Amino acid sequence: MAGVEKTAGGDLYVVSAPSGAGKTSLVAALNASEPRLHVSVSHTTRPRRSSESNGVNYHFVSEQDFAAMIDADAFLEHAKVFDCRYGTARDSVEQYLAAGEDVILEIDWQGASQIRQRLPECIGIFILPPSRESLAERLAQRAQDSDEIIARRMRDAVAEMSHYQEFDYLVINDDFEMALADLRSIIRSRHLHRQHQSVVHRELIASLLV
């Protein structure tokens, strides 16, 4: 499949983190304060939790439906994580980027690697916890998973975090507001990039060069 052509003014952000690092909360807060930023809702075969809504947190689908989407090349990326499948549908991402809008993806490092292969111009952001102890506490405080699942997630967290070097930016989620400010700074810096500014302010630039 050919890659999605990036439109000047629209950026694709890929955010990854070990489970429990606060990625979802940070992205939700970032999205609320950035009107031009669209969060892509992933498809998953994972069972829906009581606090989640279909089409809001994820598109919850069956294994059969997910397999059919793979066969139809409907995913920009997909991966199997903790025995469940996750994938980013191509259509919504392509539409936003074609309109010059920013898109942010919450995906694991496997999916991020696939995105980089197809869209090397994407911006990768990895979120780390301040310590392993803090990560363990956050996983336990969720009260949504069994002790066995929490232990498994902790075992896999070190392997996940070892991939931080594959990303462009590294954010430490020690203080939530500071981490959120760091994410906003990344977005802001991208908006000041010459390619973006030359499109947004093309009339001004043309008038200055007369």
PDB file of C-alpha atoms in Angstrom, residues 14-130:
ATOM      1  CA  VAL A  14       2.260   8.735  17.332  1.00  0.00           C
ATOM      2  CA  VAL A  15       2.190   8.390  21.126  1.00  0.00           C
ATOM      3  CA  SER A  16       3.337   5.205  22.859  1.00  0.00           C
ATOM      4  CA  ALA A  17       3.969   4.215  26.464  1.00  0.00           C
ATOM      5  CA  PRO A  18       3.988   1.189  28.732  1.00  0.00           C
ATOM      6  CA  SER A  19       0.610   0.350  30.225  1.00  0.00           C
ATOM      7  CA  GLY A  20      -0.018   2.539  33.279  1.00  0.00           C
ATOM      8  CA  ALA A  21       2.235   5.436  32.250  1.00  0.00           C
ATOM      9  CA  GLY A  22      -0.733   7.784  31.860  1.00  0.00           C
ATOM     10  CA  LYS A  23      -0.800   7.983  28.061  1.00  0.00           C
ATOM     11  CA  THR A  24      -4.578   7.930  27.672  1.00  0.00           C
ATOM     12  CA  SER A  25      -5.211  10.619  30.292  1.00  0.00           C
ATOM     13  CA  LEU A  26      -2.527  12.875  28.846  1.00  0.00           C
ATOM     14  CA  VAL A  27      -3.771  12.504  25.277  1.00  0.00           C
ATOM     15  CA  ALA A  28      -7.357  13.200  26.372  1.00  0.00           C
ATOM     16  CA  ALA A  29      -6.298  16.395  28.150  1.00  0.00           C
ATOM     17  CA  LEU A  30      -4.162  17.432  25.183  1.00  0.00           C
ATOM     18  CA  ASN A  31      -7.011  16.837  22.757  1.00  0.00           C
ATOM     19  CA  ALA A  32      -9.371  18.955  24.888  1.00  0.00           C
ATOM     20  CA  SER A  33      -7.047  21.944  24.615  1.00  0.00           C
ATOM     21  CA  GLU A  34      -6.049  21.544  20.951  1.00  0.00           C
ATOM     22  CA  PRO A  35      -9.085  21.983  18.658  1.00  0.00           C
ATOM     23  CA  ARG A  36      -7.131  21.062  15.518  1.00  0.00           C
ATOM     24  CA  LEU A  37      -5.946  17.786  17.010  1.00  0.00           C
ATOM     25  CA  HIS A  38      -8.008  14.682  16.298  1.00  0.00           C
ATOM     26  CA  VAL A  39      -7.592  11.461  18.259  1.00  0.00           C
ATOM     27  CA  SER A  40      -7.937   8.381  16.090  1.00  0.00           C
ATOM     28  CA  VAL A  41     -10.153   5.775  17.790  1.00  0.00           C
ATOM     29  CA  SER A  42      -8.583   2.342  17.402  1.00  0.00           C
ATOM     30  CA  HIS A  43     -10.326  -0.957  16.718  1.00  0.00           C
ATOM     31  CA  THR A  44      -9.769  -3.758  19.231  1.00  0.00           C
ATOM     32  CA  THR A  45     -10.878  -7.279  20.010  1.00  0.00           C
ATOM     33  CA  ARG A  46     -10.379  -6.618  23.734  1.00  0.00           C
ATOM     34  CA  PRO A  47     -13.540  -6.943  25.856  1.00  0.00           C
ATOM     35  CA  ARG A  48     -15.106  -3.593  26.674  1.00  0.00           C
ATOM     36  CA  ARG A  49     -14.692  -2.440  30.260  1.00  0.00           C
ATOM     37  CA  SER A  50     -17.681  -1.080  32.150  1.00  0.00           C
ATOM     38  CA  SER A  51     -16.255   2.446  32.060  1.00  0.00           C
ATOM     39  CA  GLU A  52     -15.739   2.409  28.276  1.00  0.00           C
ATOM     40  CA  SER A  53     -18.021   3.342  25.382  1.00  0.00           C
ATOM     41  CA  ASN A  54     -17.939   1.801  21.930  1.00  0.00           C
ATOM     42  CA  GLY A  55     -16.758   4.306  19.346  1.00  0.00           C
ATOM     43  CA  VAL A  56     -15.368   6.620  22.020  1.00  0.00           C
ATOM     44  CA  ASN A  57     -12.622   4.680  23.768  1.00  0.00           C
ATOM     45  CA  TYR A  58     -12.325   2.007  21.069  1.00  0.00           C
ATOM     46  CA  HIS A  59     -14.285   0.413  18.270  1.00  0.00           C
ATOM     47  CA  PHE A  60     -14.890  -2.985  19.882  1.00  0.00           C
ATOM     48  CA  VAL A  61     -15.096  -5.715  17.240  1.00  0.00           C
ATOM     49  CA  SER A  62     -14.967  -9.490  17.052  1.00  0.00           C
ATOM     50  CA  GLU A  63     -11.921 -11.497  16.020  1.00  0.00           C
ATOM     51  CA  GLN A  64     -13.729 -12.358  12.779  1.00  0.00           C
ATOM     52  CA  ASP A  65     -14.481  -8.731  11.935  1.00  0.00           C
ATOM     53  CA  PHE A  66     -10.912  -7.708  12.764  1.00  0.00           C
ATOM     54  CA  ALA A  67      -9.534 -10.437  10.498  1.00  0.00           C
ATOM     55  CA  ALA A  68     -11.828  -9.274   7.700  1.00  0.00           C
ATOM     56  CA  MET A  69     -10.489  -5.719   8.037  1.00  0.00           C
ATOM     57  CA  ILE A  70      -6.917  -7.033   7.788  1.00  0.00           C
ATOM     58  CA  ASP A  71      -7.822  -8.927   4.614  1.00  0.00           C
ATOM     59  CA  ALA A  72      -9.358  -5.736   3.177  1.00  0.00           C
ATOM     60  CA  ASP A  73      -6.175  -3.739   3.994  1.00  0.00           C
ATOM     61  CA  ALA A  74      -8.348  -1.433   6.099  1.00  0.00           C
ATOM     62  CA  PHE A  75      -5.689  -0.821   8.748  1.00  0.00           C
ATOM     63  CA  LEU A  76      -2.846   1.661   8.695  1.00  0.00           C
ATOM     64  CA  GLU A  77      -1.272  -0.488  11.413  1.00  0.00           C
ATOM     65  CA  HIS A  78      -2.335  -3.377  13.621  1.00  0.00           C
ATOM     66  CA  ALA A  79      -0.755  -5.492  16.321  1.00  0.00           C
ATOM     67  CA  LYS A  80      -1.490  -8.148  18.906  1.00  0.00           C
ATOM     68  CA  VAL A  81      -0.972  -7.002  22.500  1.00  0.00           C
ATOM     69  CA  PHE A  82      -1.766  -9.096  25.606  1.00  0.00           C
ATOM     70  CA  ASP A  83      -3.651 -11.656  23.446  1.00  0.00           C
ATOM     71  CA  CYS A  84      -5.912  -8.945  21.987  1.00  0.00           C
ATOM     72  CA  ARG A  85      -5.709  -7.214  18.624  1.00  0.00           C
ATOM     73  CA  TYR A  86      -5.529  -3.449  18.100  1.00  0.00           C
ATOM     74  CA  GLY A  87      -5.573  -1.530  14.833  1.00  0.00           C
ATOM     75  CA  THR A  88      -5.814   1.968  13.362  1.00  0.00           C
ATOM     76  CA  ALA A  89      -8.267   2.288  10.482  1.00  0.00           C
ATOM     77  CA  ARG A  90      -6.844   4.047   7.439  1.00  0.00           C
ATOM     78  CA  ASP A  91      -9.912   6.036   6.354  1.00  0.00           C
ATOM     79  CA  SER A  92     -10.265   8.475   9.244  1.00  0.00           C
ATOM     80  CA  VAL A  93      -6.532   9.215   9.428  1.00  0.00           C
ATOM     81  CA  GLU A  94      -6.275   9.791   5.686  1.00  0.00           C
ATOM     82  CA  GLN A  95      -9.283  12.119   5.678  1.00  0.00           C
ATOM     83  CA  TYR A  96      -7.928  14.331   8.461  1.00  0.00           C
ATOM     84  CA  LEU A  97      -4.440  14.529   6.978  1.00  0.00           C
ATOM     85  CA  ALA A  98      -5.840  15.294   3.520  1.00  0.00           C
ATOM     86  CA  ALA A  99      -7.728  18.230   5.079  1.00  0.00           C
ATOM     87  CA  GLY A 100      -4.548  19.521   6.733  1.00  0.00           C
ATOM     88  CA  GLU A 101      -5.705  18.556  10.229  1.00  0.00           C
ATOM     89  CA  ASP A 102      -3.463  17.068  12.940  1.00  0.00           C
ATOM     90  CA  VAL A 103      -4.027  13.489  14.063  1.00  0.00           C
ATOM     91  CA  ILE A 104      -2.754  11.746  17.179  1.00  0.00           C
ATOM     92  CA  LEU A 105      -2.542   7.974  17.550  1.00  0.00           C
ATOM     93  CA  GLU A 106      -2.310   6.117  20.869  1.00  0.00           C
ATOM     94  CA  ILE A 107      -0.607   2.885  19.911  1.00  0.00           C
ATOM     95  CA  ASP A 108       2.033   0.491  21.174  1.00  0.00           C
ATOM     96  CA  TRP A 109       5.595   0.408  19.863  1.00  0.00           C
ATOM     97  CA  GLN A 110       4.780  -2.318  17.337  1.00  0.00           C
ATOM     98  CA  GLY A 111       2.103  -0.189  15.721  1.00  0.00           C
ATOM     99  CA  ALA A 112       4.356   2.857  15.878  1.00  0.00           C
ATOM    100  CA  SER A 113       7.025   0.953  13.957  1.00  0.00           C
ATOM    101  CA  GLN A 114       4.509   0.110  11.221  1.00  0.00           C
ATOM    102  CA  ILE A 115       3.405   3.744  11.032  1.00  0.00           C
ATOM    103  CA  ARG A 116       7.014   4.917  10.653  1.00  0.00           C
ATOM    104  CA  GLN A 117       7.537   2.526   7.749  1.00  0.00           C
ATOM    105  CA  ARG A 118       4.536   3.930   5.894  1.00  0.00           C
ATOM    106  CA  LEU A 119       4.713   7.519   7.122  1.00  0.00           C
ATOM    107  CA  PRO A 120       8.335   8.297   8.028  1.00  0.00           C
ATOM    108  CA  GLU A 121       7.442  11.974   8.531  1.00  0.00           C
ATOM    109  CA  CYS A 122       5.218  11.177  11.540  1.00  0.00           C
ATOM    110  CA  ILE A 123       6.237  12.561  14.953  1.00  0.00           C
ATOM    111  CA  GLY A 124       6.899   9.902  17.601  1.00  0.00           C
ATOM    112  CA  ILE A 125       6.387  10.639  21.300  1.00  0.00           C
ATOM    113  CA  PHE A 126       7.162   8.138  24.054  1.00  0.00           C
ATOM    114  CA  ILE A 127       5.841   8.602  27.598  1.00  0.00           C
ATOM    115  CA  LEU A 128       7.722   7.104  30.539  1.00  0.00           C
ATOM    116  CA  PRO A 129       6.756   6.827  34.218  1.00  0.00           C
ATOM    117  CA  PRO A 130       9.086   8.414  36.799  1.00  0.00           C
TER     118      PRO A 130
END
